[in-house]
Each structure stands twice: as C-alpha cells, then as structure tokens.
mmCIF file of C-alpha atoms and ligand atoms in Angstrom:
data_model
loop_
_atom_site.group_PDB
_atom_site.id
_atom_site.type_symbol
_atom_site.label_atom_id
_atom_site.label_comp_id
_atom_site.label_asym_id
_atom_site.label_seq_id
_atom_site.Cartn_x
_atom_site.Cartn_y
_atom_site.Cartn_z
ATOM 1 C CA MET A 139 23.871 -6.405 -60.912
ATOM 2 C CA ALA A 140 25.494 -2.944 -60.271
ATOM 3 C CA ARG A 141 23.921 -0.164 -62.327
ATOM 4 C CA ARG A 142 25.469 3.045 -62.657
ATOM 5 C CA PRO A 143 23.303 5.708 -61.272
ATOM 6 C CA LEU A 144 21.985 8.707 -63.514
ATOM 7 C CA VAL A 145 20.826 12.005 -62.137
ATOM 8 C CA MET A 146 19.244 14.296 -64.680
ATOM 9 C CA GLY A 147 18.092 17.749 -64.455
ATOM 10 C CA ASN A 148 14.845 18.710 -66.306
ATOM 11 C CA TRP A 149 15.045 22.592 -66.535
ATOM 12 C CA LYS A 150 11.612 22.753 -67.911
ATOM 13 C CA LEU A 151 10.604 26.067 -69.271
ATOM 14 C CA ASN A 152 13.285 27.967 -67.534
ATOM 15 C CA GLY A 153 16.183 30.051 -68.091
ATOM 16 C CA ASP A 154 17.719 32.328 -70.828
ATOM 17 C CA LYS A 155 21.115 32.455 -72.499
ATOM 18 C CA SER A 156 22.942 33.957 -69.578
ATOM 19 C CA PHE A 157 21.225 31.754 -66.825
ATOM 20 C CA THR A 158 22.169 28.671 -68.918
ATOM 21 C CA LYS A 159 25.952 29.547 -69.232
ATOM 22 C CA GLU A 160 26.007 30.454 -65.536
ATOM 23 C CA LEU A 161 24.323 27.507 -64.223
ATOM 24 C CA ILE A 162 26.524 25.158 -66.440
ATOM 25 C CA GLU A 163 29.703 26.863 -65.130
ATOM 26 C CA ASN A 164 28.483 26.491 -61.440
ATOM 27 C CA LEU A 165 27.642 22.989 -62.098
ATOM 28 C CA LYS A 166 31.058 22.299 -63.599
ATOM 29 C CA SER A 167 32.951 23.483 -60.499
ATOM 30 C CA GLU A 168 30.460 21.711 -58.057
ATOM 31 C CA LEU A 169 30.680 18.575 -59.885
ATOM 32 C CA ALA A 170 34.417 18.383 -60.603
ATOM 33 C CA GLY A 171 35.783 15.036 -59.298
ATOM 34 C CA VAL A 172 32.448 13.170 -59.512
ATOM 35 C CA ASN A 173 33.000 9.960 -61.280
ATOM 36 C CA GLY A 174 30.559 7.412 -59.741
ATOM 37 C CA CYS A 175 27.389 8.938 -61.193
ATOM 38 C CA ASP A 176 26.347 9.703 -64.722
ATOM 39 C CA VAL A 177 24.879 13.469 -64.659
ATOM 40 C CA ALA A 178 22.780 14.941 -67.591
ATOM 41 C CA ILE A 179 20.916 18.293 -68.000
ATOM 42 C CA ALA A 180 18.080 19.009 -70.269
ATOM 43 C CA PRO A 181 17.674 22.635 -70.831
ATOM 44 C CA PRO A 182 15.056 24.180 -73.080
ATOM 45 C CA VAL A 183 15.939 23.299 -76.676
ATOM 46 C CA MET A 184 16.451 26.852 -77.521
ATOM 47 C CA TYR A 185 19.602 26.933 -75.414
ATOM 48 C CA LEU A 186 21.156 23.725 -76.427
ATOM 49 C CA ALA A 187 23.791 25.558 -78.454
ATOM 50 C CA GLU A 188 24.968 27.639 -75.405
ATOM 51 C CA ALA A 189 24.725 24.521 -73.249
ATOM 52 C CA GLU A 190 26.847 22.479 -75.680
ATOM 53 C CA THR A 191 29.641 25.231 -75.822
ATOM 54 C CA SER A 192 29.516 25.583 -72.145
ATOM 55 C CA LEU A 193 29.788 21.773 -71.422
ATOM 56 C CA ILE A 194 32.939 21.439 -73.514
ATOM 57 C CA GLY A 195 35.503 19.693 -71.409
ATOM 58 C CA SER A 196 32.980 18.402 -68.738
ATOM 59 C CA GLN A 197 31.606 15.108 -68.105
ATOM 60 C CA ILE A 198 28.081 16.397 -67.721
ATOM 61 C CA LEU A 199 25.981 15.105 -70.654
ATOM 62 C CA LEU A 200 23.248 17.082 -72.602
ATOM 63 C CA GLY A 201 19.812 16.017 -72.834
ATOM 64 C CA ALA A 202 16.336 17.356 -74.229
ATOM 65 C CA GLN A 203 12.945 17.591 -72.910
ATOM 66 C CA ASN A 204 10.929 16.373 -75.832
ATOM 67 C CA VAL A 205 11.291 15.310 -79.563
ATOM 68 C CA ASP A 206 9.008 14.708 -82.648
ATOM 69 C CA VAL A 207 8.389 11.445 -84.335
ATOM 70 C CA ASN A 208 9.329 12.817 -87.591
ATOM 71 C CA VAL A 209 12.782 13.495 -88.921
ATOM 72 C CA LYS A 210 12.260 15.917 -91.634
ATOM 73 C CA GLY A 211 9.640 17.863 -93.559
ATOM 74 C CA ALA A 212 6.544 19.907 -93.109
ATOM 75 C CA PHE A 213 5.933 19.630 -89.286
ATOM 76 C CA THR A 214 5.775 23.199 -88.188
ATOM 77 C CA GLY A 215 7.512 23.830 -84.641
ATOM 78 C CA ASP A 216 8.783 20.345 -84.241
ATOM 79 C CA ILE A 217 12.307 19.309 -83.389
ATOM 80 C CA SER A 218 13.906 16.042 -84.589
ATOM 81 C CA THR A 219 16.123 13.372 -83.341
ATOM 82 C CA GLU A 220 18.823 14.355 -85.701
ATOM 83 C CA MET A 221 18.457 18.024 -84.738
ATOM 84 C CA LEU A 222 19.171 16.985 -81.100
ATOM 85 C CA LYS A 223 21.957 14.809 -82.024
ATOM 86 C CA ASP A 224 23.473 17.767 -83.906
ATOM 87 C CA PHE A 225 23.878 19.529 -80.505
ATOM 88 C CA GLY A 226 25.223 16.539 -78.909
ATOM 89 C CA ALA A 227 22.202 15.750 -76.843
ATOM 90 C CA LYS A 228 22.119 12.050 -75.642
ATOM 91 C CA TYR A 229 19.256 11.690 -72.988
ATOM 92 C CA ILE A 230 15.668 12.660 -74.299
ATOM 93 C CA ILE A 231 12.933 12.923 -71.848
ATOM 94 C CA ILE A 232 9.538 11.574 -73.483
ATOM 95 C CA GLY A 233 6.051 10.940 -71.770
ATOM 96 C CA HIS A 234 6.363 13.647 -69.100
ATOM 97 C CA SER A 235 3.239 13.934 -67.252
ATOM 98 C CA GLU A 236 3.144 17.832 -68.447
ATOM 99 C CA ARG A 237 3.316 16.902 -72.031
ATOM 100 C CA ARG A 238 0.789 14.023 -71.511
ATOM 101 C CA THR A 239 -1.595 16.419 -69.694
ATOM 102 C CA TYR A 240 -1.093 19.688 -71.523
ATOM 103 C CA HIS A 241 -0.296 18.322 -75.026
ATOM 104 C CA LYS A 242 -2.699 15.249 -74.850
ATOM 105 C CA GLU A 243 0.218 12.867 -75.654
ATOM 106 C CA SER A 244 -1.119 9.211 -75.830
ATOM 107 C CA ASP A 245 0.855 6.152 -74.844
ATOM 108 C CA GLU A 246 0.859 5.063 -78.432
ATOM 109 C CA PHE A 247 2.367 8.552 -79.529
ATOM 110 C CA ILE A 248 4.959 8.343 -76.832
ATOM 111 C CA ALA A 249 5.846 4.723 -77.942
ATOM 112 C CA LYS A 250 6.473 6.187 -81.385
ATOM 113 C CA LYS A 251 8.871 8.834 -79.830
ATOM 114 C CA PHE A 252 10.679 5.996 -78.115
ATOM 115 C CA ALA A 253 10.993 4.196 -81.440
ATOM 116 C CA ALA A 254 12.292 7.287 -83.118
ATOM 117 C CA LEU A 255 14.995 7.755 -80.341
ATOM 118 C CA LYS A 256 16.186 4.274 -80.552
ATOM 119 C CA GLU A 257 16.342 4.517 -84.272
ATOM 120 C CA ALA A 258 18.626 7.397 -83.933
ATOM 121 C CA GLY A 259 20.886 5.958 -81.384
ATOM 122 C CA LEU A 260 19.642 8.423 -78.467
ATOM 123 C CA VAL A 261 18.493 7.276 -75.028
ATOM 124 C CA PRO A 262 14.752 7.589 -74.246
ATOM 125 C CA VAL A 263 14.047 8.616 -70.669
ATOM 126 C CA LEU A 264 10.419 7.460 -70.598
ATOM 127 C CA CYS A 265 8.435 9.096 -67.958
ATOM 128 C CA ILE A 266 5.559 7.058 -66.257
ATOM 129 C CA GLY A 267 3.389 7.648 -63.047
ATOM 130 C CA GLU A 268 0.091 7.961 -61.800
ATOM 131 C CA SER A 269 -2.024 10.860 -60.705
ATOM 132 C CA GLU A 270 -3.164 11.474 -57.170
ATOM 133 C CA ALA A 271 -6.722 10.087 -57.915
ATOM 134 C CA GLU A 272 -5.142 6.979 -59.451
ATOM 135 C CA ASN A 273 -2.892 6.580 -56.538
ATOM 136 C CA GLU A 274 -5.906 6.899 -53.987
ATOM 137 C CA ALA A 275 -7.887 4.436 -55.978
ATOM 138 C CA GLY A 276 -4.929 1.869 -55.727
ATOM 139 C CA LYS A 277 -4.196 2.049 -59.533
ATOM 140 C CA THR A 278 -0.419 2.975 -59.288
ATOM 141 C CA GLU A 279 0.803 -0.512 -60.618
ATOM 142 C CA GLU A 280 -1.910 -0.660 -63.321
ATOM 143 C CA VAL A 281 -1.080 2.736 -64.765
ATOM 144 C CA CYS A 282 2.922 2.235 -64.546
ATOM 145 C CA ALA A 283 2.298 -1.251 -66.339
ATOM 146 C CA ARG A 284 0.226 0.193 -69.109
ATOM 147 C CA GLN A 285 2.603 2.977 -69.830
ATOM 148 C CA ILE A 286 5.514 0.573 -70.061
ATOM 149 C CA ASP A 287 3.517 -2.021 -71.994
ATOM 150 C CA SER A 288 2.735 0.552 -74.616
ATOM 151 C CA VAL A 289 6.591 0.559 -75.346
ATOM 152 C CA ILE A 290 6.780 -3.197 -74.993
ATOM 153 C CA ASN A 291 3.923 -4.104 -77.295
ATOM 154 C CA ALA A 292 5.268 -1.638 -79.944
ATOM 155 C CA LEU A 293 8.951 -2.415 -79.940
ATOM 156 C CA GLY A 294 9.451 -5.508 -77.829
ATOM 157 C CA VAL A 295 11.120 -5.676 -74.388
ATOM 158 C CA GLU A 296 14.592 -5.326 -75.710
ATOM 159 C CA ALA A 297 13.863 -1.721 -76.593
ATOM 160 C CA PHE A 298 14.520 -1.117 -72.942
ATOM 161 C CA ASN A 299 18.225 -2.179 -73.221
ATOM 162 C CA GLY A 300 20.112 1.070 -72.575
ATOM 163 C CA ALA A 301 17.007 2.930 -72.027
ATOM 164 C CA VAL A 302 15.943 5.015 -68.957
ATOM 165 C CA ILE A 303 12.560 4.933 -67.007
ATOM 166 C CA ALA A 304 11.667 7.860 -64.778
ATOM 167 C CA TYR A 305 8.864 7.000 -62.184
ATOM 168 C CA GLU A 306 7.419 10.284 -61.493
ATOM 169 C CA PRO A 307 4.093 10.221 -59.362
ATOM 170 C CA ILE A 308 2.273 13.319 -60.685
ATOM 171 C CA TRP A 309 1.058 14.227 -57.122
ATOM 172 C CA ALA A 310 4.745 14.483 -56.095
ATOM 173 C CA ILE A 311 5.890 16.762 -58.986
ATOM 174 C CA GLY A 312 6.505 20.350 -58.157
ATOM 175 C CA THR A 313 4.566 19.973 -54.888
ATOM 176 C CA GLY A 314 7.221 19.611 -52.395
ATOM 177 C CA LYS A 315 5.550 16.175 -51.442
ATOM 178 C CA SER A 316 7.957 13.578 -52.558
ATOM 179 C CA ALA A 317 7.067 9.963 -52.404
ATOM 180 C CA THR A 318 8.723 8.294 -49.410
ATOM 181 C CA PRO A 319 11.717 6.021 -50.027
ATOM 182 C CA GLU A 320 9.529 2.931 -49.305
ATOM 183 C CA GLN A 321 6.656 4.102 -51.398
ATOM 184 C CA ALA A 322 9.101 4.905 -54.340
ATOM 185 C CA GLN A 323 10.957 1.488 -53.852
ATOM 186 C CA SER A 324 7.780 -0.546 -53.946
ATOM 187 C CA VAL A 325 6.815 1.129 -57.245
ATOM 188 C CA HIS A 326 10.358 0.725 -58.642
ATOM 189 C CA ALA A 327 10.425 -2.957 -57.614
ATOM 190 C CA PHE A 328 7.104 -3.566 -59.395
ATOM 191 C CA ILE A 329 8.423 -1.712 -62.619
ATOM 192 C CA ARG A 330 11.478 -3.825 -62.738
ATOM 193 C CA GLY A 331 9.628 -7.149 -61.878
ATOM 194 C CA HIS A 332 7.137 -6.152 -64.651
ATOM 195 C CA ILE A 333 9.925 -5.954 -67.261
ATOM 196 C CA ALA A 334 11.412 -9.180 -65.776
ATOM 197 C CA THR A 335 8.367 -10.947 -66.686
ATOM 198 C CA LYS A 336 9.425 -10.435 -70.275
ATOM 199 C CA SER A 337 13.207 -10.257 -69.826
ATOM 200 C CA GLN A 338 15.151 -10.689 -66.614
ATOM 201 C CA ALA A 339 18.313 -9.329 -68.266
ATOM 202 C CA VAL A 340 16.558 -6.187 -69.593
ATOM 203 C CA ALA A 341 15.087 -5.677 -66.197
ATOM 204 C CA ASP A 342 18.490 -5.956 -64.468
ATOM 205 C CA GLN A 343 20.156 -3.251 -66.519
ATOM 206 C CA VAL A 344 17.351 -0.801 -67.073
ATOM 207 C CA ILE A 345 17.805 2.649 -65.138
ATOM 208 C CA ILE A 346 14.959 3.484 -63.180
ATOM 209 C CA GLN A 347 14.986 6.997 -61.870
ATOM 210 C CA TYR A 348 12.680 8.441 -59.329
ATOM 211 C CA GLY A 349 11.324 11.981 -59.987
ATOM 212 C CA GLY A 350 8.883 14.244 -57.890
ATOM 213 C CA SER A 351 10.154 16.995 -55.485
ATOM 214 C CA VAL A 352 13.551 15.552 -55.190
ATOM 215 C CA ASN A 353 15.947 17.927 -53.223
ATOM 216 C CA ASP A 354 19.205 18.110 -51.356
ATOM 217 C CA ALA A 355 17.499 17.101 -48.175
ATOM 218 C CA ASN A 356 15.582 14.042 -49.324
ATOM 219 C CA ALA A 357 17.833 12.572 -52.055
ATOM 220 C CA ALA A 358 20.214 10.589 -49.906
ATOM 221 C CA GLU A 359 17.594 8.510 -48.269
ATOM 222 C CA LEU A 360 15.747 7.812 -51.565
ATOM 223 C CA PHE A 361 19.190 6.514 -53.217
ATOM 224 C CA THR A 362 19.321 3.922 -50.290
ATOM 225 C CA GLN A 363 16.721 2.033 -51.875
ATOM 226 C CA PRO A 364 17.998 -0.911 -54.238
ATOM 227 C CA ASP A 365 15.636 -0.193 -57.339
ATOM 228 C CA ILE A 366 16.164 3.575 -57.269
ATOM 229 C CA ASP A 367 18.861 4.228 -59.701
ATOM 230 C CA GLY A 368 19.105 7.973 -59.690
ATOM 231 C CA ALA A 369 16.613 10.805 -60.106
ATOM 232 C CA LEU A 370 15.040 13.070 -62.657
ATOM 233 C CA VAL A 371 15.141 16.492 -60.815
ATOM 234 C CA GLY A 372 13.040 19.617 -61.690
ATOM 235 C CA GLY A 373 12.970 22.706 -59.365
ATOM 236 C CA ALA A 374 16.308 21.496 -57.559
ATOM 237 C CA SER A 375 18.149 21.197 -60.848
ATOM 238 C CA LEU A 376 17.986 24.874 -61.299
ATOM 239 C CA LYS A 377 20.459 25.533 -58.536
ATOM 240 C CA ALA A 378 23.914 24.211 -58.767
ATOM 241 C CA PRO A 379 24.606 23.609 -55.059
ATOM 242 C CA ALA A 380 21.431 21.669 -54.538
ATOM 243 C CA PHE A 381 21.779 19.664 -57.717
ATOM 244 C CA ALA A 382 25.408 18.947 -56.817
ATOM 245 C CA VAL A 383 24.337 17.615 -53.361
ATOM 246 C CA ILE A 384 21.832 15.186 -55.169
ATOM 247 C CA VAL A 385 24.459 13.905 -57.654
ATOM 248 C CA LYS A 386 27.027 13.224 -54.841
ATOM 249 C CA ALA A 387 24.335 11.473 -52.788
ATOM 250 C CA ALA A 388 23.765 9.210 -55.625
ATOM 251 C CA GLU A 389 27.473 8.562 -56.131
ATOM 252 C CA ALA A 390 27.913 7.849 -52.417
ATOM 253 C CA ALA A 391 24.817 5.506 -52.076
ATOM 254 C CA LYS A 392 25.580 3.461 -55.283
ATOM 255 C CA ASN A 393 29.291 2.888 -54.995
HETATM 256 P P1 13P B 577 10.265 18.703 -59.368
HETATM 257 O O1 13P B 577 11.478 18.035 -58.950
HETATM 258 O O2 13P B 577 10.166 20.183 -59.500
HETATM 259 O O3 13P B 577 9.376 18.103 -58.414
HETATM 260 O O4 13P B 577 9.812 18.015 -60.936
HETATM 261 C C1 13P B 577 9.944 16.740 -61.045
HETATM 262 C C2 13P B 577 10.044 16.591 -62.668
HETATM 263 O O5 13P B 577 8.834 16.809 -63.126
HETATM 264 C C3 13P B 577 11.261 16.251 -63.244
HETATM 265 O O6 13P B 577 10.824 15.673 -64.553
#
C-alpha cells in the first residue's frame, strides 16, 4: 500500500519571532511545487501565532512539540489540545526522548497524551526509540514494542489509524551519527510487523518516520527503504535549503 510520506521539522527550543517568519518565508519559496510529500513544522509553541500567519497560502502544515493531557483548568504552564487547534496545529509530537529524559514522562503518561490528541482530532506523532546502552544490549525491539504497547494497551491498535510513529534512536539524535538505512529499515519493519500482529490494516497505513541526524546528505538513501515513510528532522530543519532537500528526497523516493 502506498503511504504518503511526511517530513516534519522539530525546531525544539530554537528561534524567535523574526527567525520564525524568515525561515517560513524561505521554506515557502524552497518548497513551492512540492506535492508528493506532506510537510509540517513544529516551532516552539510561543511562535505558533507568527507561524500560522506566515503559513497562510502555503501547503506546509503546522505542528507542535508537546501537549498536556488536560483540556482546561488549574494546570499552570500547560498547553491544551484545544489551544493548539486554535492556531491550526495538526501534527503534535509526543514522547520525544528529550521529554522522556528531562521531564520524566512515562509510557503511561504519553499514552494519555495520545488519547487526548485523538479525542481532539489531532495527529499524534509518537516518538519511540532506544538508548545507546539498550541498543548495545540488543534491546532495541523490546524497547520499541513496549513504547508502542503502552498505547495499544490503553487505546487499542485502531488508535494508530491516521497516527504517526517516529523511530528516533536516542544515540542518533543530535550526534551526527544517523542509523544506517539498513539499521533503520530493520527496526521500522519490526515496528510495522508488531502492529500487524494486532491489525494488518492499521500497520499498512501507519506512517513511520525515521529521526536522528537526518540531513541533506543522508536523507535520500534512508528514503529508499520501504518502511521509512519520511523523517522527523531536528537540526537540519532550521535551515530552509537543507530541509527542502530532505523533503524533495522523500517526494522523489516515494512517488
Ligand atoms: P536531529 O535531527 O537534530 O538529530 O534531531 C532529531 C530529533 O530529535 C527530531 O525530533
């Protein structure tokens, strides 16, 4: 089954108002004419208003890097699904390793965020992936299965209909040391196969992005792999020309 690729930029804690506007203007001109790949950006939530305005007339979709499980009330510092929707955000990253590590987010808590996003009609981009130690101990598949199962056990496999998984091995994030296309493909095939044990139809349509040091030099080869449906890009998403090369590589490989 043909899946439409999705390349998404995770800007993390970077940028300001003018950077946001300028990067989006540059992305709009670099990506004009791309129609075989979905493209999304997740700027810091502070700049969603600037991003929403700058994206008017563009096919680039808006996302965010996190969300709270609560919709309203006394939850100081949190941002709800409805607030993200209010700014036109669609793809919401949850379970990023930086949040699992620095904010001690558990599998169960992340599954609640997944539920909140589905309830709101937003698209969860569920990040999973093993640490270097887990990788060296041969636990990659076990870790990925556990992180996926926390959602399946809470919500059922159908929750992955229309959702996105980003396989991001922690040892590859921000290190310049991407997984090889073969390494990534092997884990992506495992993830899809794991979901297929519950539902082949859900497994066939779920978008599985690779993330971890994706750049303009290595993207094309990653996208030749059948179960790599796009990328979640950190550092290289902050430069319009590099991000555009990655998007166009996905479009070329998957059409
Ligand atoms: P880098 O592309 O900077 O390695 O970051 C990947 C990532 O964490 C995207 O969510």
